[in-house]
Short mmCIF file of C-alpha atoms in Angstrom, two decimals:
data_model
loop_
_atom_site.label_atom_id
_atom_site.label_comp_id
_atom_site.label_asym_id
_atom_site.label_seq_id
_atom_site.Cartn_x
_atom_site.Cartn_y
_atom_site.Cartn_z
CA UNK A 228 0.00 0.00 0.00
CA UNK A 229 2.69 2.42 0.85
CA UNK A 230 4.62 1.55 -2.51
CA UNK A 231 1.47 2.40 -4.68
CA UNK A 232 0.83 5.94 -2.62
CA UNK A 233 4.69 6.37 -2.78
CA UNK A 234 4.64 5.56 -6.57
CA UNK A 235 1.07 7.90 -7.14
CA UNK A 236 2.65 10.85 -5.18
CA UNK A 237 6.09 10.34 -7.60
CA UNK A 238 3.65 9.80 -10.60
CA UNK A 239 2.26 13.33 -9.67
CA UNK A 240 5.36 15.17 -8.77
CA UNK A 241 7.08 14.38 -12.17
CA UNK A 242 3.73 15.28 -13.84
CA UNK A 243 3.78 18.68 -12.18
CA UNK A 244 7.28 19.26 -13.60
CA UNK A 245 6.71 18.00 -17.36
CA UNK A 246 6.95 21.24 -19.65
CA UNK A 247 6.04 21.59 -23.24
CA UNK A 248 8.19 23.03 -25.23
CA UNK A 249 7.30 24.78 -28.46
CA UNK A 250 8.68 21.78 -30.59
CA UNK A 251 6.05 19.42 -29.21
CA UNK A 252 8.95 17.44 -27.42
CA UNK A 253 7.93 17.44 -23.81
CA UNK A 254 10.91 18.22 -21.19
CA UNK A 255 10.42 14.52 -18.56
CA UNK A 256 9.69 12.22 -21.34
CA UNK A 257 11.49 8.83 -20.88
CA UNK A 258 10.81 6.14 -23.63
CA UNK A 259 12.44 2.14 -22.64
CA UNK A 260 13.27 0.39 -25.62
CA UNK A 261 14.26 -3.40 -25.69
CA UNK A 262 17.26 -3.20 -27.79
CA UNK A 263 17.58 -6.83 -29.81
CA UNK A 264 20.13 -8.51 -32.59
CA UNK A 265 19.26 -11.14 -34.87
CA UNK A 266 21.23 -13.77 -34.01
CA UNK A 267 20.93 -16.88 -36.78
CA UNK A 268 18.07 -15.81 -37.42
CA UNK A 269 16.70 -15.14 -33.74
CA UNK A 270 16.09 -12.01 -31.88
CA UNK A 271 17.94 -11.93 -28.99
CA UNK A 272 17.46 -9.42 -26.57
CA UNK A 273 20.83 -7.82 -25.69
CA UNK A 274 20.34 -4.52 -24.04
CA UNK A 275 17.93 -1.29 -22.66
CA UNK A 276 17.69 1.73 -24.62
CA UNK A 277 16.41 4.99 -22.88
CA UNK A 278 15.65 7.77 -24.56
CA UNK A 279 14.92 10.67 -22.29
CA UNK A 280 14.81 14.50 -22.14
CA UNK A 281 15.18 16.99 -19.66
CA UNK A 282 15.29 20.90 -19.21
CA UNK A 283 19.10 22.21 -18.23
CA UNK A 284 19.74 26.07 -17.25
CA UNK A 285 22.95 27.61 -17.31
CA UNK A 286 22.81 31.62 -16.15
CA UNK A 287 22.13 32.81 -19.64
CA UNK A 288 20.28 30.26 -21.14
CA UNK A 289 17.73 27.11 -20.67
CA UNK A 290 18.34 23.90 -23.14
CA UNK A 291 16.59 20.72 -23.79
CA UNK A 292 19.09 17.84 -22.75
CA UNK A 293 17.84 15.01 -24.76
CA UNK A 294 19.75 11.77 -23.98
CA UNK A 295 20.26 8.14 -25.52
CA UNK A 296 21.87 5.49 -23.44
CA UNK A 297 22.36 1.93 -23.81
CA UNK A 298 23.26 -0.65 -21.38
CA UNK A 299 23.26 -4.39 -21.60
CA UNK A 300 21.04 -6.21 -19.40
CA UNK A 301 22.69 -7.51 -16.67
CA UNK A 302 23.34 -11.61 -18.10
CA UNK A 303 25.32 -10.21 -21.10
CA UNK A 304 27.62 -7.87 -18.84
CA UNK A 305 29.63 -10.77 -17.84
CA UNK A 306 30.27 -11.75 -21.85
CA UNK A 307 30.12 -8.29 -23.39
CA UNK A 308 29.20 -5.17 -21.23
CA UNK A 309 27.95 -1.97 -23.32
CA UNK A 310 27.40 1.38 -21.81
CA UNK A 311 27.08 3.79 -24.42
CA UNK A 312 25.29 7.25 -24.24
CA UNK A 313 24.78 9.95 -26.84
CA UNK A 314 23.73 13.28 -25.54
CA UNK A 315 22.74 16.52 -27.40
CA UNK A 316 21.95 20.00 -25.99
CA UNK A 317 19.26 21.75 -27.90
CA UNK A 318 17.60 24.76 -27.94
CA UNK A 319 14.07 23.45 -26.87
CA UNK A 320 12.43 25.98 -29.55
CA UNK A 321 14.43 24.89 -32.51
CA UNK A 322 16.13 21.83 -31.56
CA UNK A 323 19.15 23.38 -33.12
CA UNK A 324 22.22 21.44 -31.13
CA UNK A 325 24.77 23.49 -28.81
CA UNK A 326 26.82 20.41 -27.70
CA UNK A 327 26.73 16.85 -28.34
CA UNK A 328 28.27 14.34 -26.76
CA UNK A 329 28.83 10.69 -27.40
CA UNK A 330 30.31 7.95 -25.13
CA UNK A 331 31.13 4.38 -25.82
CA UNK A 332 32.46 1.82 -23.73
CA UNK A 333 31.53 -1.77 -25.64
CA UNK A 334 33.27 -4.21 -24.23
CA UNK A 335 36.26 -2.61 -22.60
CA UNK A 336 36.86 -0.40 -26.12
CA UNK A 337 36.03 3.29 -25.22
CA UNK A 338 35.65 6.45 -27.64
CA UNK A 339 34.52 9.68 -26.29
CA UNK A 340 33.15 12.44 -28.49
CA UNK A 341 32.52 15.64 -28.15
CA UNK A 342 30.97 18.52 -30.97
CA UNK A 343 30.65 22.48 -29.48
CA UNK A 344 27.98 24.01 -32.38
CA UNK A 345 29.13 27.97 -32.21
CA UNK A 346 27.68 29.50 -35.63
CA UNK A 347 27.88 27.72 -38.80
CA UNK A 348 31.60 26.03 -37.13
CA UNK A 349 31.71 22.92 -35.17
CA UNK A 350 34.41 22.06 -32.84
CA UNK A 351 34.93 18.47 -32.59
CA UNK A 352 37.36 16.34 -29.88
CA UNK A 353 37.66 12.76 -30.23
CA UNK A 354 39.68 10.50 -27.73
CA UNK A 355 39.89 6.71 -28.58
CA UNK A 356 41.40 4.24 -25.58
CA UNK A 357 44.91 4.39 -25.85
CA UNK A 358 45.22 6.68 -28.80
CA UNK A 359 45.78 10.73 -28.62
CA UNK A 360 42.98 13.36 -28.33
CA UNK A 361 42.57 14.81 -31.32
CA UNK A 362 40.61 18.02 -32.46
CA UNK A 363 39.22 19.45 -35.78
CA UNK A 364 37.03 22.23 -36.92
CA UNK A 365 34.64 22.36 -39.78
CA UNK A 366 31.98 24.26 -41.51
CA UNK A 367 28.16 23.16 -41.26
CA UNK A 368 24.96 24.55 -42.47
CA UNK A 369 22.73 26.53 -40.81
CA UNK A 370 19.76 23.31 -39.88
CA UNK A 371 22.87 20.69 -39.59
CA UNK A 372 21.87 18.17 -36.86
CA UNK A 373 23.68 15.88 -34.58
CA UNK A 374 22.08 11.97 -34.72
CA UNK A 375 20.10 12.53 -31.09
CA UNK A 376 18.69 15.81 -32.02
CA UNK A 377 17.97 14.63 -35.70
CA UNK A 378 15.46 12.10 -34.20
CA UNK A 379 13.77 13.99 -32.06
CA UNK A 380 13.32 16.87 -35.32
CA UNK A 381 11.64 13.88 -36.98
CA UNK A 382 9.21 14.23 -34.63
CA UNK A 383 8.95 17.79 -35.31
CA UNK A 384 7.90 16.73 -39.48
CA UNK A 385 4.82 17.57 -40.25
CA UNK A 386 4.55 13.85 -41.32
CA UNK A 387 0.34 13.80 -41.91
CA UNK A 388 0.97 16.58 -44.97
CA UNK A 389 3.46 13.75 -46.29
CA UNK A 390 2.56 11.67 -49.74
CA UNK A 391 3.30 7.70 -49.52
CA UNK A 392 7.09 7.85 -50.91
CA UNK A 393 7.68 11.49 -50.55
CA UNK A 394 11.03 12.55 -48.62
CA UNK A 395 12.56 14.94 -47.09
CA UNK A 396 16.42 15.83 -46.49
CA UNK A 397 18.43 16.38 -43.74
CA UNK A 398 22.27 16.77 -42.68
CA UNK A 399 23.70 15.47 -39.45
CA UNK A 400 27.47 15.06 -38.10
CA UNK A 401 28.29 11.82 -37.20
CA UNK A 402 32.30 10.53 -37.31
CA UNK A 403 33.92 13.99 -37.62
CA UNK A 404 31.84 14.79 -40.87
CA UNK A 405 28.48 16.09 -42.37
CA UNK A 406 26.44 13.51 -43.94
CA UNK A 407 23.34 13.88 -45.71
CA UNK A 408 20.29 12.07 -44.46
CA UNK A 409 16.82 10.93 -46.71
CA UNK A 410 13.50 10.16 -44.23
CA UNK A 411 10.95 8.88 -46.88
CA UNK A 412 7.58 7.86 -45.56
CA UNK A 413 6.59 3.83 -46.86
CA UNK A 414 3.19 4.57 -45.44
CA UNK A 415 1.48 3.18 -41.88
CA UNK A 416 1.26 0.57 -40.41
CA UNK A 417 -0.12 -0.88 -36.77
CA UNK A 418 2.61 -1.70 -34.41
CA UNK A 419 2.51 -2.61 -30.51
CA UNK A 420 3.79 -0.01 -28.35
CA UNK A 421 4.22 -1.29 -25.36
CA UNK A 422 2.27 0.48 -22.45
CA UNK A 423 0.33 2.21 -24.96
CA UNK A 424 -0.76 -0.73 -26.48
CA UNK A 425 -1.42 -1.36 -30.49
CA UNK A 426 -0.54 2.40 -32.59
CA UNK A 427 -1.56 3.44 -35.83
CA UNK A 428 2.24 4.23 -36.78
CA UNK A 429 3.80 6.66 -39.46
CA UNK A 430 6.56 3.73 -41.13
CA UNK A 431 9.48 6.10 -42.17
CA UNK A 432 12.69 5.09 -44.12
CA UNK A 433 16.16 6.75 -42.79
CA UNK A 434 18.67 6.48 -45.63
CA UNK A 435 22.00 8.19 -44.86
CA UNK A 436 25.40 8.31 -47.17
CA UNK A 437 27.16 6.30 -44.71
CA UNK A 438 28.95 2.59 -44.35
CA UNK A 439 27.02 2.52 -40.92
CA UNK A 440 24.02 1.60 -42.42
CA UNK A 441 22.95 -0.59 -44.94
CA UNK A 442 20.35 -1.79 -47.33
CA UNK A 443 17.61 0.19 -49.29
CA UNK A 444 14.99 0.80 -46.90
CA UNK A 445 16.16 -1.59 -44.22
CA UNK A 446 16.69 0.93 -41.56
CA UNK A 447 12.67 2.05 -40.50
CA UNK A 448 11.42 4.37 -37.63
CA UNK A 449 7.81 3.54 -36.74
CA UNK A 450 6.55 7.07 -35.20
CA UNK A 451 3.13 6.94 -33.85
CA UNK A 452 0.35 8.73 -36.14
CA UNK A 453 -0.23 11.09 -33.68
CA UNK A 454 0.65 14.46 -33.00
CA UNK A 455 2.80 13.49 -30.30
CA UNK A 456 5.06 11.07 -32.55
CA UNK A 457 6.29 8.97 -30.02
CA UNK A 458 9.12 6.54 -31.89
CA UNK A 459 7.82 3.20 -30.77
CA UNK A 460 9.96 0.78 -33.14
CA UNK A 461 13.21 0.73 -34.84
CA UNK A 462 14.64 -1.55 -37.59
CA UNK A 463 18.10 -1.02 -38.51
CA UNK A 464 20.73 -3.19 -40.86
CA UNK A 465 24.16 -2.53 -39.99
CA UNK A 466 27.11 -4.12 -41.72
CA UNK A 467 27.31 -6.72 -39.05
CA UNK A 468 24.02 -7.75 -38.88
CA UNK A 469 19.74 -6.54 -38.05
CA UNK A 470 18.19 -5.70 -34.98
CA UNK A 471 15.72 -3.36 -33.77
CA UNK A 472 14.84 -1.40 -30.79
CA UNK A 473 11.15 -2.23 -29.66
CA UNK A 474 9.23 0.46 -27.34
CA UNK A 475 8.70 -1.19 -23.74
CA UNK A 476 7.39 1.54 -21.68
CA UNK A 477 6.90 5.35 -22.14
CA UNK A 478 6.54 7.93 -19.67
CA UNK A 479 5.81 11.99 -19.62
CA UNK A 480 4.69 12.22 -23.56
CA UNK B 199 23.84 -44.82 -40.04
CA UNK B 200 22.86 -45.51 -36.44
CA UNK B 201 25.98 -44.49 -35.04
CA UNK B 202 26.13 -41.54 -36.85
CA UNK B 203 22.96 -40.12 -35.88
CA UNK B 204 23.17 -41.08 -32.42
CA UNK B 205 26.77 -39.06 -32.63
CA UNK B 206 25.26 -35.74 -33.71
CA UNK B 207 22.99 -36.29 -31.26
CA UNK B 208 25.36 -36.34 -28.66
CA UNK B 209 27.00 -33.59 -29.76
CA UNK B 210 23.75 -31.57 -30.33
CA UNK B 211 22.75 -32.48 -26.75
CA UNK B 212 25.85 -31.22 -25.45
CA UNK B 213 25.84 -27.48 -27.80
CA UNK B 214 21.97 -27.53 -26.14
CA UNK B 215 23.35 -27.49 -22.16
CA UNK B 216 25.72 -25.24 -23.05
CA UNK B 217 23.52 -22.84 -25.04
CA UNK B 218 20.49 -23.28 -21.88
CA UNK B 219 23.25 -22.47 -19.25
CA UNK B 220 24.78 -19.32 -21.25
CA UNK B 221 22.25 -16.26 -21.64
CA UNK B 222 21.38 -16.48 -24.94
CA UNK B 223 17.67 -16.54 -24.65
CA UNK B 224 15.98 -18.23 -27.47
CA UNK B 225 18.72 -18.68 -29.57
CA UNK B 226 19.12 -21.98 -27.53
CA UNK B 227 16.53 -23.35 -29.37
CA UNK B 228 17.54 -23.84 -32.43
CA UNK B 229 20.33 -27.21 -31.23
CA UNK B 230 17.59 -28.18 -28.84
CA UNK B 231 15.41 -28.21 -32.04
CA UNK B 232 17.75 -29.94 -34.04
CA UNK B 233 19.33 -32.25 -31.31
CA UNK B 234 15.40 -33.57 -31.08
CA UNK B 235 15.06 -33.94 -34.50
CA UNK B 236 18.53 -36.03 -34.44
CA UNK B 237 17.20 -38.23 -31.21
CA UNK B 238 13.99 -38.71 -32.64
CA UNK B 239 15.76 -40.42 -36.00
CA UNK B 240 18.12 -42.20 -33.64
CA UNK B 241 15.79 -43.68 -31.76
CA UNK B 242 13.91 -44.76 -34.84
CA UNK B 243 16.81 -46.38 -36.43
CA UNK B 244 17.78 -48.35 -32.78
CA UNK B 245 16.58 -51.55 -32.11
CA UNK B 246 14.19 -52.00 -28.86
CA UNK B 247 17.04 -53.19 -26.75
CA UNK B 248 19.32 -49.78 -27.71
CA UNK B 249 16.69 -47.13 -27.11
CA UNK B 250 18.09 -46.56 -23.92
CA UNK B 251 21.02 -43.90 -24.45
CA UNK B 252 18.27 -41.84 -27.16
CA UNK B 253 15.94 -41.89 -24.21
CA UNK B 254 18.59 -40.16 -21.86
CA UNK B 255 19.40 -38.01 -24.42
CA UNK B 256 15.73 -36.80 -25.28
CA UNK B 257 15.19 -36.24 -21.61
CA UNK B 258 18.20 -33.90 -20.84
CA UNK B 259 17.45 -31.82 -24.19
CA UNK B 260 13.45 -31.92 -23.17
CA UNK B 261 15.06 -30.30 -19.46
CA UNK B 262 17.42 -27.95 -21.61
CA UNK B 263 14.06 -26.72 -23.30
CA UNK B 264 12.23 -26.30 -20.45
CA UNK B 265 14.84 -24.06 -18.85
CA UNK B 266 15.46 -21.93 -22.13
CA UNK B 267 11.30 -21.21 -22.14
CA UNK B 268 11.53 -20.65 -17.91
CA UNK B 269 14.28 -18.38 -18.61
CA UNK B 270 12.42 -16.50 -21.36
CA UNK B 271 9.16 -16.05 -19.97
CA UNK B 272 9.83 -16.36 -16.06
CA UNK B 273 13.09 -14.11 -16.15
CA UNK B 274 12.90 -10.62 -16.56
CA UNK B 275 15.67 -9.12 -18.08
CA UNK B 276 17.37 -6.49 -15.98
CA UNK B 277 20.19 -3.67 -16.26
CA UNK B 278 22.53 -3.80 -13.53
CA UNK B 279 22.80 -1.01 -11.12
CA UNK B 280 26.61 0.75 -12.40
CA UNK B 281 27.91 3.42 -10.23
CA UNK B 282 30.45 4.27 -11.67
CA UNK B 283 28.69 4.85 -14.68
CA UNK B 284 25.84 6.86 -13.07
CA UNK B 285 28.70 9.02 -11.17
CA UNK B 286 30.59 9.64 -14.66
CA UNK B 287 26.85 10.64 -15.54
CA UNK B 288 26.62 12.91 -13.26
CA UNK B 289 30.45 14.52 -13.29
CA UNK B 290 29.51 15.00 -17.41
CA UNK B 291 26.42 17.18 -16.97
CA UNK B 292 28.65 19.49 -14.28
CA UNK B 293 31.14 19.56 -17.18
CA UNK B 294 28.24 20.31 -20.05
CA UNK B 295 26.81 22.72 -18.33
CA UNK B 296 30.35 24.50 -18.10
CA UNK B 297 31.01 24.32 -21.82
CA UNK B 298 27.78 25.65 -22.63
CA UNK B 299 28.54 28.70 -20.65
CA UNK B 300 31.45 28.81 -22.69
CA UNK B 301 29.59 28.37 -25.79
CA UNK B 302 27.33 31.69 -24.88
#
């Protein structure tokens, strides 16, 4: 009894600090994905994926912290621990990134990443274990994204004005580099979304001029048809294999 | 032909107790599936007096199944609780906060 008042009161208390921002991305939203790989020809589940945002203030300005992590459940640490996390600092109006950050520990191997957005320049340092911190600046356009804000400014798409096959462009840094990025819409379809049960879903197809992913419209985003677009399923085909990232729970939408 | 089936079988048995005991969730399966299908033509090809060893066998891969599906469906997969991951966490956003300042 006291755990379900305790839980109600906590319930309330995070309600009462949720904030919309103008984007339609709520500040206190935490979505738990099941990450899982196909392994001969079986998806295994491997590892939690938690995608959630927050309001930060510094003493000029207020940002929307929206942050990816990734951690293997607790029977694959043992074999093959991951603890990854991808972070991006965004204006909560425009979702135009300040500072992203990316952190990888898989397995022992560590990379740490770090892009400062100041104008049309980005400042990237990038420290590999047991190799040399090294730094480079380069020139991006004006609506370049980083990968964690690009997926929440999918969200932002006015997706129900969208024809069956249309696209639209985007560019994002990933690895020290600009790269453009295609989302074309293959239509809906129903998909289960965990605690929000069965969703009428927006099916979108991420192509991107990169060897990280592969295959023509193998790598699908399944945002629900609503206007709150909550991601609920992702399909991706890397070079060393398929998985996808299935929506468990969801939280301050 | 006996002998060879009842080999793979063996050796399917023992991949299935290995896969049940290491995490790998349903992927288990697929020797326990095969290692059945092996015991089940062993045991076909054996006379009445040899259908002892196929009968072992099919009960220690019938166990490895069960314990695969307990796993699956009893189990609930967790993340482990990691400090020192939650106090780099919290170190970064002091440091974030302090480039952004820098930033503006």
């Amino acid at each position: 009894m006291k755990k379900a008042v305790f839980t109600l009161a906590l319930i309330l208390i995070l309600c009462s600090f949720k904030t919309e921002t103008n984007t339609g991305i709520p500040s206190g939203e935490k979505l738990i994905f099941v990450g899982s790989y196909n392994m001969s020809g079986l998806m295994t589940q491997l590892a939690q994926v938690t995608l959630s945002t927050e309001m930060v203030n510094t003493s000029k300005n207020s940002y929307l912290h929206l942050n990816c992590e990734l951690a293997t459940y607790a029977k694959w640490d043992k074999f093959f621990k991951i603890r990854d996390s991808y972070e991006s600092y965004v204006d909560p109006t425009t979702l135009k990134p300040s500072l992203y950050k990316r952190s990888i520990d898989e397995g022992g191997w560590t990379k740490k990443e770090k892009y400062t957005f100041k104008g049309n320049s980005v400042t990237s340092t990038s420290k590999r274990k047991n190799s040399p911190e090294t730094t480079k600046t380069f020139s991006v356009g004006g609506s370049t994204q980083d990968v964690v804000s690009l997926m929440y400014k999918l969200r932002t798409m006015a997706i129900d004005k969208m024809k069956t096959g249309q696209s639209q462009s985007f560019v994002a840094v990933f690895d020290e580099k600009q790269i453009p990025v295609t989302v074309k819409l293959l239509g809906t379809e129903m998909v289960t979304a965990g605690n929000l049960g069965s969703k009428n879903c927006y099916k979108l197809s991420i192509g991107a001029k990169t060897d990280v992913l592969k295959g023509k419209d193998k790598n699908l985003i399944y945002l629900t048809a609503d206007e709150k677009k909550v991601p609920v399923l992702m399909k991706f085909s890397i070079p060393v294999g398929t998985g996808q990232l299935a929506l468990t729970s969801a939280s301050g939408i | 032909m006996r002998k060879t089936l009842l080999i793979i079988a063996i050796v399917l048995t023992i991949v299935s107790i290995i896969f049940s005991v290491l995490p790998l969730d349903t992927l288990a399966l697929a020797p326990i599936g095969l290692a059945l299908l092996f015991i089940f033509l062993a045991f076909k090809k054996s006379d009445v007096t040899q259908r002892k060893l196929t009968k072992i066998l099919f009960i220690v891969t019938y166990i490895c199944a069960l314990v695969v599906l307990g796993k699956t469906f009893l189990i609930k997969d967790k993340v482990a609780v990691d400090t020192k991951f939650e106090q780099q966490k919290v170190e970064s956003k002091k440091e974030d906060i302090k480039d952004l300042e820098g930033l503006e």
